[in-house]
XYZ file of N, CA, C and O in Angstrom:
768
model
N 0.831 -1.160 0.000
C 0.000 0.000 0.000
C 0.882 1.231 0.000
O 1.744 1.427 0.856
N 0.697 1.808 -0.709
C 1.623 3.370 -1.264
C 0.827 4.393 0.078
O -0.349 4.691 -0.132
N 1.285 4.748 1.012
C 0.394 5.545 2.271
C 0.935 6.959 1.978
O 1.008 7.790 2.883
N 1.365 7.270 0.544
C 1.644 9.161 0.958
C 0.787 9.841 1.485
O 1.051 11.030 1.662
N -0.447 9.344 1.887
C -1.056 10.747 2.869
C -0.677 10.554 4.076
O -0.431 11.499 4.825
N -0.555 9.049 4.510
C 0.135 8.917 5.914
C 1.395 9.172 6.006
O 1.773 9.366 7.161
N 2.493 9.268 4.879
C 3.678 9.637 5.377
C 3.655 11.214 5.486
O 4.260 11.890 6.319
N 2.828 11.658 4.469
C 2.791 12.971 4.202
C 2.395 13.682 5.238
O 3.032 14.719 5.422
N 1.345 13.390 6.139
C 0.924 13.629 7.266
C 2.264 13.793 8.262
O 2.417 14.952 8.646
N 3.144 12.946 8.690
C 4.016 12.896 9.512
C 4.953 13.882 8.682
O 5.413 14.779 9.389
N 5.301 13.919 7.481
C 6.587 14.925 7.150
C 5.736 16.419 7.252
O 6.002 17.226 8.143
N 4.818 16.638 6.353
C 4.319 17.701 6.589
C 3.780 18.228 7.652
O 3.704 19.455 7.596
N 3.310 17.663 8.759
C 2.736 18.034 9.985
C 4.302 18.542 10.592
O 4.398 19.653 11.114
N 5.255 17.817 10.498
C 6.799 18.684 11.049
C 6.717 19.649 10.048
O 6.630 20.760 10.570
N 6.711 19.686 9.128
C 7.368 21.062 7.962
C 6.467 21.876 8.528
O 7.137 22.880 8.770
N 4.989 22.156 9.020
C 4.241 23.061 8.903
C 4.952 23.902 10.333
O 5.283 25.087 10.371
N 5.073 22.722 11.619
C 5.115 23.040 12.843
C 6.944 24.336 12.711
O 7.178 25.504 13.022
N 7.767 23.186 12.083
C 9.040 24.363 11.881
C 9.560 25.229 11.283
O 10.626 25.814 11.478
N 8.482 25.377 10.205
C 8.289 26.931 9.969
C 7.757 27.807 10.209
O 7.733 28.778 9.454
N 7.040 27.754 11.545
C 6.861 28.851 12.489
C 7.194 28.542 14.102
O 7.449 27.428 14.561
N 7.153 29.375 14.599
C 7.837 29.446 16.255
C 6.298 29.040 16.826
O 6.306 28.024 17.521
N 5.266 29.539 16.681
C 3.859 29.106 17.153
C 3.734 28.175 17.149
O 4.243 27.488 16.264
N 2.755 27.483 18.443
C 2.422 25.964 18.411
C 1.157 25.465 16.521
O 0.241 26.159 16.081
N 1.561 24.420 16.068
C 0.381 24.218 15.114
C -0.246 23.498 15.047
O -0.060 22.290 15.187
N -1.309 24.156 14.776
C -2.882 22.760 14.758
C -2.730 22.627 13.347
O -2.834 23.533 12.521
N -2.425 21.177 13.092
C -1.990 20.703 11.714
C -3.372 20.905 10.748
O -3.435 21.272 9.575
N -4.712 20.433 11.913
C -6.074 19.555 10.705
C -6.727 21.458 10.958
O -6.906 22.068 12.012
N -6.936 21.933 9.452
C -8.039 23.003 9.439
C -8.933 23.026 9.158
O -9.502 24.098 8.952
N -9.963 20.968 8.885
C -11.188 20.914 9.251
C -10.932 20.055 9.978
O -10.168 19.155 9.631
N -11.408 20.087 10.995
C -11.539 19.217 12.387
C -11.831 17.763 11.464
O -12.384 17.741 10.365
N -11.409 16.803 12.074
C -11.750 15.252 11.412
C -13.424 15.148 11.505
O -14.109 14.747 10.563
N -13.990 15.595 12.858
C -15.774 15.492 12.771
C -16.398 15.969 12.099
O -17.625 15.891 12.050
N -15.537 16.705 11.280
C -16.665 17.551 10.437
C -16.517 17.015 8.843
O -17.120 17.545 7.910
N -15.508 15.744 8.691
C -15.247 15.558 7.360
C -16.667 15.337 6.582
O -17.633 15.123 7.314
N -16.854 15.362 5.411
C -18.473 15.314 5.002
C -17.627 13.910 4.224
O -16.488 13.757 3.783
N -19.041 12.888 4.348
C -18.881 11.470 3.854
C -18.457 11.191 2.556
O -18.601 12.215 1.888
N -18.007 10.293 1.900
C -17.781 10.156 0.560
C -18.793 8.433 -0.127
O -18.974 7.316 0.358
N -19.092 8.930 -1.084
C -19.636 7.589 -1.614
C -21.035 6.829 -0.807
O -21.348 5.665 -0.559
N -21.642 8.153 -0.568
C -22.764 7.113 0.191
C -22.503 6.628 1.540
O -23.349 5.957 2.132
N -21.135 6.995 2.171
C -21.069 6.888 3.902
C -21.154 8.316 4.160
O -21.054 9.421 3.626
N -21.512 7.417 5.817
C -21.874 8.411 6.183
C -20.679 8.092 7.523
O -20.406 6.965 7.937
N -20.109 9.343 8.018
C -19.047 9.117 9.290
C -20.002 7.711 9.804
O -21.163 7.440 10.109
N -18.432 6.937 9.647
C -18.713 5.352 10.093
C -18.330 4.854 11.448
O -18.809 3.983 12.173
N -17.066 5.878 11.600
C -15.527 5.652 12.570
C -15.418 7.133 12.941
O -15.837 7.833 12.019
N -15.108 7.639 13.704
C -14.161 8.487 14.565
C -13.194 8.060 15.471
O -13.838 7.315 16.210
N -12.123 8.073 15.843
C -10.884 7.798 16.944
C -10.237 8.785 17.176
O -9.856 9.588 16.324
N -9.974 8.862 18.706
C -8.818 9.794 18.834
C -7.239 8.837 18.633
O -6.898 7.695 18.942
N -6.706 9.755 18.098
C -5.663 9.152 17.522
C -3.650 9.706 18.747
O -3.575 10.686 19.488
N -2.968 9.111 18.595
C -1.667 9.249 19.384
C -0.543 8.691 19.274
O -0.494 7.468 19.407
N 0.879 9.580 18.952
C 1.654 8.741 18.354
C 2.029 7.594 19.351
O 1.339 7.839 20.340
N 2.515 6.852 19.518
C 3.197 5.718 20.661
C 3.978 6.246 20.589
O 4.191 7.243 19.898
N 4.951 5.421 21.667
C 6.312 6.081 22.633
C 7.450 6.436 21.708
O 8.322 7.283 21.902
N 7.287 5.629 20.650
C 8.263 5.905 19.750
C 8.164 7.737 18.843
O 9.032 8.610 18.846
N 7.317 7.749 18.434
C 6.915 8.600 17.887
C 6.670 8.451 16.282
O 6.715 7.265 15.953
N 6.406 9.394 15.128
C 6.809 9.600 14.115
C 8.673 9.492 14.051
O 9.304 10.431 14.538
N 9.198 8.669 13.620
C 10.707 8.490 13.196
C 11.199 8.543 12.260
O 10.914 7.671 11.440
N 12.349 9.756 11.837
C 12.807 9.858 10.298
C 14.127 9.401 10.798
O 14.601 9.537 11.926
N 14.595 8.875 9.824
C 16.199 8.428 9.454
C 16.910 8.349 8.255
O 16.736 7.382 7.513
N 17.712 9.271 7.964
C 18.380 10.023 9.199
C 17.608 11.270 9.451
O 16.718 11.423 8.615
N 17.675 12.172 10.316
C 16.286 12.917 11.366
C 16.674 14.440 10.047
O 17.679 14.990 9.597
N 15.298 14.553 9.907
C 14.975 15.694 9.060
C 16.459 16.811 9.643
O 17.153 16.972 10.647
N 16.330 17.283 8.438
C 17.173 18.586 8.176
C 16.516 19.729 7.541
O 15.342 19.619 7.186
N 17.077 20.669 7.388
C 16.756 22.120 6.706
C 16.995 21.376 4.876
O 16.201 21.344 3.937
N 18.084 20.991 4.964
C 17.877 20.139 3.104
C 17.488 19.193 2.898
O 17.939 18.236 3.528
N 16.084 18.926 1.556
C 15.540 17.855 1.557
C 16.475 16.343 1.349
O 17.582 16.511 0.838
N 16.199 15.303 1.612
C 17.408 14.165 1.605
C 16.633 12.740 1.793
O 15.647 12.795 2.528
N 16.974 11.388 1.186
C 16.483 10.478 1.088
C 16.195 9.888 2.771
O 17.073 9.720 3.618
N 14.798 9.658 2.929
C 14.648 9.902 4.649
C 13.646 8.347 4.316
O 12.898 8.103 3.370
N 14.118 7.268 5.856
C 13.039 6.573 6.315
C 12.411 7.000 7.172
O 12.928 7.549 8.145
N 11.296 6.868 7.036
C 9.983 7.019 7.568
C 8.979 5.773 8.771
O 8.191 4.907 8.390
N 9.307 6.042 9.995
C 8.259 4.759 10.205
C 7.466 5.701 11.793
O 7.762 6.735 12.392
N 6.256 4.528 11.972
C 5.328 5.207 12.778
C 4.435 4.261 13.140
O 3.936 3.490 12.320
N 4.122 4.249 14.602
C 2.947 3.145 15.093
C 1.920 4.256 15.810
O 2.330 4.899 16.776
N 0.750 4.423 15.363
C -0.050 5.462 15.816
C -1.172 4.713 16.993
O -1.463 3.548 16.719
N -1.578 5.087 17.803
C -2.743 4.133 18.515
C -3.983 4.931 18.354
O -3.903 6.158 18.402
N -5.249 4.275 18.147
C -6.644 4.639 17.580
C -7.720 4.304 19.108
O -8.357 3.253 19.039
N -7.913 5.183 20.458
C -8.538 5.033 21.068
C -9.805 5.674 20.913
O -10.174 6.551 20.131
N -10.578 4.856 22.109
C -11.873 5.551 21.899
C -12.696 5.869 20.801
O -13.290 6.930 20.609
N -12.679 4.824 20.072
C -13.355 5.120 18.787
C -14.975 4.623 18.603
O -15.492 3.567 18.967
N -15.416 5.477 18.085
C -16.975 5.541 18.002
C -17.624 5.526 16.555
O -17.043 5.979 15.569
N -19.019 4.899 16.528
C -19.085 4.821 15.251
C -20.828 5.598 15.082
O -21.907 5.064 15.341
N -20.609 6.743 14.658
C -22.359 7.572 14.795
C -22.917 6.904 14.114
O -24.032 7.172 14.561
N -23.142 6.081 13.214
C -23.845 5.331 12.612
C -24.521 4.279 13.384
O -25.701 4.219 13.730
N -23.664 3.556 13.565
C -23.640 2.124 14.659
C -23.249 0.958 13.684
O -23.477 -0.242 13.836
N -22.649 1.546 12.719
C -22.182 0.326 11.624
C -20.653 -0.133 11.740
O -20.067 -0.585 10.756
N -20.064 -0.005 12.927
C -18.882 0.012 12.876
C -18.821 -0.254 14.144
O -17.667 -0.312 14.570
N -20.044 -0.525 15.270
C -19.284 -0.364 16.887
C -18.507 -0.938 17.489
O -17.923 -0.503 18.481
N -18.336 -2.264 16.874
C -17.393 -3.284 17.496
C -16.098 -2.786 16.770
O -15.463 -3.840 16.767
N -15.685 -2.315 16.453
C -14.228 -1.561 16.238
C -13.999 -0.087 17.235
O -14.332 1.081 17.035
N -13.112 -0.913 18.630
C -13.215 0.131 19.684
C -11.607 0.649 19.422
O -11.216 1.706 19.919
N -11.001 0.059 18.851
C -8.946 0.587 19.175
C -8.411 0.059 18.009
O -8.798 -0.880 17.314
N -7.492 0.781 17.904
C -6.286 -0.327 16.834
C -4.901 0.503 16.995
O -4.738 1.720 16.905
N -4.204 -0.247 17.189
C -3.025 -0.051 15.837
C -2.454 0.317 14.636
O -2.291 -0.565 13.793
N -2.119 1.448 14.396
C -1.672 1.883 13.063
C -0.545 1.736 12.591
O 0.251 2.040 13.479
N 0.014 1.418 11.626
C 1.425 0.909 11.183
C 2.048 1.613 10.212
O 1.364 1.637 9.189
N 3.002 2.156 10.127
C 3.547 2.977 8.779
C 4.527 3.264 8.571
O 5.071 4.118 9.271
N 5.113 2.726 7.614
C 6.497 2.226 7.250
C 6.868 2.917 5.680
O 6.037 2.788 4.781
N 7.985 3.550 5.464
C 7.988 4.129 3.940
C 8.919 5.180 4.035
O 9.536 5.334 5.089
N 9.133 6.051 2.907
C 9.933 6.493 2.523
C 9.763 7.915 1.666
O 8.947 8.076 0.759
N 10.522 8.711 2.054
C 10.291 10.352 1.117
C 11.476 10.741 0.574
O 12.376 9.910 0.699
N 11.780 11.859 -0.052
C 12.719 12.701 0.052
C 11.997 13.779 0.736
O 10.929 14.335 0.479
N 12.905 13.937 1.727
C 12.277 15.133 2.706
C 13.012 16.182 3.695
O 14.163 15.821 3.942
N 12.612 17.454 4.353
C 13.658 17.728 5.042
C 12.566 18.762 5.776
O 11.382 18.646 5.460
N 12.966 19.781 6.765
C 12.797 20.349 7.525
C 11.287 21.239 7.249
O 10.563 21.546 8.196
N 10.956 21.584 5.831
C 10.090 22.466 5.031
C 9.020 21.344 4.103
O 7.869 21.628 3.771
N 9.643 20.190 3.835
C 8.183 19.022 3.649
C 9.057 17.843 2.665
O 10.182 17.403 2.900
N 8.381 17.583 1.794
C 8.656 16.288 1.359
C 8.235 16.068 -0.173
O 7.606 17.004 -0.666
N 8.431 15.229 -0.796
C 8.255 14.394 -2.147
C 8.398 13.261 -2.071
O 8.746 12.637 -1.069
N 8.065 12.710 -3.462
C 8.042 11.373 -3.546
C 7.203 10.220 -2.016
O 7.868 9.189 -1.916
N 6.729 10.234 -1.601
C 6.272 9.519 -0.790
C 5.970 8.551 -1.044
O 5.225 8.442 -2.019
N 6.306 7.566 -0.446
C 5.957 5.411 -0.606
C 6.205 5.254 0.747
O 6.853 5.907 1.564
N 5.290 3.850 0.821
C 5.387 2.908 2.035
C 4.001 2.465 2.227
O 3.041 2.819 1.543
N 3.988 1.686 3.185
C 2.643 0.631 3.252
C 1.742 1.052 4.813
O 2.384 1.209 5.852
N 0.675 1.153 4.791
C 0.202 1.030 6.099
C -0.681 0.296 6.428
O -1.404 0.045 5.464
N -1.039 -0.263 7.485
C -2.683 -1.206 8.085
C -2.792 -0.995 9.722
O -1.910 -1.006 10.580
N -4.278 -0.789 9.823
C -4.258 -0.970 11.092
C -4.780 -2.138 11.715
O -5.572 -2.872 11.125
N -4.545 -2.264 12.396
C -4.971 -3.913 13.477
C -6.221 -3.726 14.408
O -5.811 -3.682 15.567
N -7.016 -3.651 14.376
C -8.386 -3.207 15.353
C -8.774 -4.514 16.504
O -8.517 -5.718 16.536
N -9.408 -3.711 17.258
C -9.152 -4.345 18.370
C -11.190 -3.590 18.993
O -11.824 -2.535 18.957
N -11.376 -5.085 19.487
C -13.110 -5.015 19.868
C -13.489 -3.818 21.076
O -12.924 -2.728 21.158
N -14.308 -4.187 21.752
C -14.846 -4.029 23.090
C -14.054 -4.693 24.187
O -13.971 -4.356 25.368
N -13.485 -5.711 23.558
C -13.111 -6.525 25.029
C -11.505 -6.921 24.631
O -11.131 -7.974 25.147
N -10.593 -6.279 23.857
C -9.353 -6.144 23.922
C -9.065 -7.191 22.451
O -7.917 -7.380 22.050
N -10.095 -7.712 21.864
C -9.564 -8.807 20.962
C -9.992 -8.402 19.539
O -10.996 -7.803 19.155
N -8.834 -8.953 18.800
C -8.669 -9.026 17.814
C -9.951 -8.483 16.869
O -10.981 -9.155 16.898
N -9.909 -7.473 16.170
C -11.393 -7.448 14.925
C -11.039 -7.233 13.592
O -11.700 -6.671 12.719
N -9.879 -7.760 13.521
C -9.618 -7.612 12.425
C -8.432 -6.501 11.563
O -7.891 -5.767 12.389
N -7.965 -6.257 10.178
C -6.900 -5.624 9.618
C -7.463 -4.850 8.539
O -8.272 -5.289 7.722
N -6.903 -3.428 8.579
C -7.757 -3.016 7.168
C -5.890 -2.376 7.367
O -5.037 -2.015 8.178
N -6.182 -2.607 5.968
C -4.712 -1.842 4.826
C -5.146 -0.780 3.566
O -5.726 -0.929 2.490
N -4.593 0.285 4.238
C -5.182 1.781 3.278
C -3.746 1.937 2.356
O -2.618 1.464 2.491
N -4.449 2.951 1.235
C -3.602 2.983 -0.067
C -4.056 4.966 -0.061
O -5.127 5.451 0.303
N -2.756 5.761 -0.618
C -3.217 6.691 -0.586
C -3.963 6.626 -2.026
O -3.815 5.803 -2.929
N -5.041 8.062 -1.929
C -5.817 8.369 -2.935
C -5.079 8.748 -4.259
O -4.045 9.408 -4.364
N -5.694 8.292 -5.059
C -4.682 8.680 -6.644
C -5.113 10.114 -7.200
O -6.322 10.222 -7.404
N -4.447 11.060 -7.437
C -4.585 12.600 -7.734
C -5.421 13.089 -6.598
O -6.425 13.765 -6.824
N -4.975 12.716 -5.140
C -5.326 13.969 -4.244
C -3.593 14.771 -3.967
O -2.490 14.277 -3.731
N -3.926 15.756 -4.087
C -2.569 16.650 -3.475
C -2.382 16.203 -2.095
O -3.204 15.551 -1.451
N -0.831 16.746 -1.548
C -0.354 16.556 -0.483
C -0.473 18.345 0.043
O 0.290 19.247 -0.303
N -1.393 18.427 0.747
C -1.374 19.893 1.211
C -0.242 20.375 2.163
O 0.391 19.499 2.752
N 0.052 21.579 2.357
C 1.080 22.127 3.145
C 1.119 22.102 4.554
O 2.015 22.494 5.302
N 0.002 21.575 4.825
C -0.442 21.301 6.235
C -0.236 19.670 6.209
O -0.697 19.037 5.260
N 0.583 18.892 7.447
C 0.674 17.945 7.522
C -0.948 17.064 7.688
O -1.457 16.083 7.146
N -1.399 18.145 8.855
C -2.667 17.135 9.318
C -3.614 17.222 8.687
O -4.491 16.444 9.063
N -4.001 18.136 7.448
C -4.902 18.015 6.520
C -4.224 16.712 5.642
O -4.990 16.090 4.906
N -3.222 16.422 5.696
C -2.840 15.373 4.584
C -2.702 13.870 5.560
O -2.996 12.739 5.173
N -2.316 14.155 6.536
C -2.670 13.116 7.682
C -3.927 12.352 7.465
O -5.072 12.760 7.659
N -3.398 10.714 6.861
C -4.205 9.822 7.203
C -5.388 10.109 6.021
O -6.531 9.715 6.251
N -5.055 10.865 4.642
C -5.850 11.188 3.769
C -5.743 9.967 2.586
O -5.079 10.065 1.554
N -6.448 8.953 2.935
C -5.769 7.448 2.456
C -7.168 6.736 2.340
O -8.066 7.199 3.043
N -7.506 5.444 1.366
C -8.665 4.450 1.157
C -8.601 3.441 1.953
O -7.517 2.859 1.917
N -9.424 2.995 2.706
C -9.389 2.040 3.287
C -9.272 0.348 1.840
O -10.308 -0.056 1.311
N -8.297 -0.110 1.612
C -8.102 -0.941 0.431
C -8.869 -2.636 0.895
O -9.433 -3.350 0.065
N -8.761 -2.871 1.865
C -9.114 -4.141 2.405
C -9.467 -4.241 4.005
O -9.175 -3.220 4.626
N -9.942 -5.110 4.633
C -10.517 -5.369 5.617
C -11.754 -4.740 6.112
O -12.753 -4.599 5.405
N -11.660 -4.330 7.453
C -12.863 -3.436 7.953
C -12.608 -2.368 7.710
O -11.476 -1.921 7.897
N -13.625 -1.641 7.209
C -14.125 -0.342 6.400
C -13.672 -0.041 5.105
O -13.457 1.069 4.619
N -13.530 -1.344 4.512
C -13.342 -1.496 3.112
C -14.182 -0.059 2.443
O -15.102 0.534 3.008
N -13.686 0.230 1.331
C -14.011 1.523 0.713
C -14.240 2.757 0.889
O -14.368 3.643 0.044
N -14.332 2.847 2.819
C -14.081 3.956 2.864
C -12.911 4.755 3.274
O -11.907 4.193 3.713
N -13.000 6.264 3.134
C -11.869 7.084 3.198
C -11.426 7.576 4.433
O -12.314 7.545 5.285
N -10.026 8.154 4.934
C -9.819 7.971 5.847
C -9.458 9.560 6.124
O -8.799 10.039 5.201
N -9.682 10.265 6.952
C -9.174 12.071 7.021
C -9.116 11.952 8.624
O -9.703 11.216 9.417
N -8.129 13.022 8.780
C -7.535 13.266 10.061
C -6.844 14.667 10.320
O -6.724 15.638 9.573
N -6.445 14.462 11.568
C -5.197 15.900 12.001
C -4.939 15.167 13.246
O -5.604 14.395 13.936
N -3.269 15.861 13.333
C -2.110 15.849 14.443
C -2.050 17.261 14.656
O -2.233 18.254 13.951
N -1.780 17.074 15.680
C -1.525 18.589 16.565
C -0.183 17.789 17.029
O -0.214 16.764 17.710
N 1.159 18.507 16.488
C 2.669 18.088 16.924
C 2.823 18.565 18.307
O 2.033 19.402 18.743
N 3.600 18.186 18.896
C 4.160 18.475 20.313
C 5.574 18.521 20.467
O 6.044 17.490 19.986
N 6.407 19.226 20.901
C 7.840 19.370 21.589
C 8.616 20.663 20.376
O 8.366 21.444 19.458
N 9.819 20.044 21.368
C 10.774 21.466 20.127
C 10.745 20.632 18.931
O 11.109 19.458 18.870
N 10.228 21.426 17.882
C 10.058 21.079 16.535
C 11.062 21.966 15.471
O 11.483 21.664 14.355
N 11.302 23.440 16.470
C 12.795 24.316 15.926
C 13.786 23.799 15.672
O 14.572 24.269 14.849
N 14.043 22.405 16.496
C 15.576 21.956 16.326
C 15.493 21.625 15.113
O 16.690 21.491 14.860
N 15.079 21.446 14.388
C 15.034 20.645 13.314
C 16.174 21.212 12.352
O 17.007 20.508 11.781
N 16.043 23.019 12.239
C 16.356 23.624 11.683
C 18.087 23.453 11.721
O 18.833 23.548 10.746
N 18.508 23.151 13.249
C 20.110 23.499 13.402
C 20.671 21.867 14.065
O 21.756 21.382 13.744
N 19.926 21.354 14.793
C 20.340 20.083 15.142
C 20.079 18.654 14.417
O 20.880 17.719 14.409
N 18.359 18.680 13.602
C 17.882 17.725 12.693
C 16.721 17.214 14.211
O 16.798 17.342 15.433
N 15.553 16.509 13.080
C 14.920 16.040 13.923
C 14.395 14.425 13.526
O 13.973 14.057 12.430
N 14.538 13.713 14.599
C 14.415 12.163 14.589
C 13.297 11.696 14.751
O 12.813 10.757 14.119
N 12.707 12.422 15.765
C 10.666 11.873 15.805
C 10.138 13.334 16.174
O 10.720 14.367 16.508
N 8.668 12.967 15.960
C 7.569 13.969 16.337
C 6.773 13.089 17.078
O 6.524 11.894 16.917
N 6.301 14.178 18.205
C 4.850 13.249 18.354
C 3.778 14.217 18.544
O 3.831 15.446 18.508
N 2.492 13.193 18.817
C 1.321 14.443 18.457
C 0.227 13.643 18.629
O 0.342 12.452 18.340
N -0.802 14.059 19.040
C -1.992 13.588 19.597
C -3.850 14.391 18.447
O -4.055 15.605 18.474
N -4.492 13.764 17.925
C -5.667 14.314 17.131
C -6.590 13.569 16.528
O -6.582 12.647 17.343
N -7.552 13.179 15.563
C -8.519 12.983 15.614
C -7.769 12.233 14.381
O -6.654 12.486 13.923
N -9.190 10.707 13.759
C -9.229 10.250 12.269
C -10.813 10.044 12.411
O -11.504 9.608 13.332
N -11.055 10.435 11.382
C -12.726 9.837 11.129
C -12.498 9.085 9.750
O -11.564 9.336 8.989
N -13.430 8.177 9.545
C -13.696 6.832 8.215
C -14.820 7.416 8.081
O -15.627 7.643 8.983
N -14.946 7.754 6.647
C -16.505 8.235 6.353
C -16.610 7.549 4.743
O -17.648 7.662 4.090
């Protein structure tokens, strides 16, 4: 699965945050408000959070763009489904693994694969969906508008689309003079 909105999300959500000194709210439509695609209707909402690791580039972003790995385990709590077509999908696991040319101000070329692992009411297993980014959507300048802007390709919530935002956290300046190795950041995904 080609995930440039999910990598794009993680490079651009840093590019947006270190080019300004202000804290940034990556998503500038809130994920609840995404309007449905294809006849769904918001299926899924989760609050979303990087794990301990964080967003990880290697070698750690710079001010010049440069051949960068990319990886990321996101966790999907508290997730709700306004419909009720989705309730037994309470958590998951997000996985994202891939590759840019990228640096301190954003990114190109984006590849790599993602799936998340969902997890019930009662801690078990519900299953794997593996998203593909969308073919001719742009990568916006805002990370968290491009965050998680990906098709659900297989498993649970087959066909539908996936939109989100990160709100980054910590010194995100270093990037500029020291390089930066992870981000982390806490925000919303809705499946509609």
């Amino acid at each position: 699965m080609s995930t440039r909105r999910l990598l794009a999300v993680a490079v651009l959500t840093t590019s947006a945050a270190v080019a300004s000194t202000a804290p940034v709210a990556v998503a500038s439509t809130p994920p609840a408000a995404v309007a449905p695609t294809k006849g769904h209707s918001n299926t899924l909402t989760c609050s979303i959070s990087t794990a301990s690791r964080g967003v990880s580039f290697n070698p750690p972003l710079r001010l010049q763009r440069r051949p960068t790995a990319i990886t990321a385990t996101l966790a999907l709590r508290d997730c709700r489904s306004p419909n009720g077509r989705q309730r037994h999908l309470r958590s998951g696991t997000l996985r994202v693994r891939g590759a840019a040319l990228a640096g301190c101000t954003g990114a190109r070329d984006l590849r790599g694969t993602a799936a998340i692992t969902w997890r019930d009411q009662h801690g078990r297993h519900a299953g794997t969906s593996r998203l593909a980014s969308q073919p001719g959507t742009q990568v916006r300048s805002s990370l968290a508008d491009a965050l998680l802007a990906s098709r659900v390709t297989s498993g649970p919530l087959k066909g539908h689309d996936a939109r989100g935002g990160i709100i980054p956290r910590g010194d995100l300046l270093r990037c500029h003079n020291q390089g930066l190795g992870t981000v982390h950041g806490t925000g919303r995904i809705t499946f509609a």
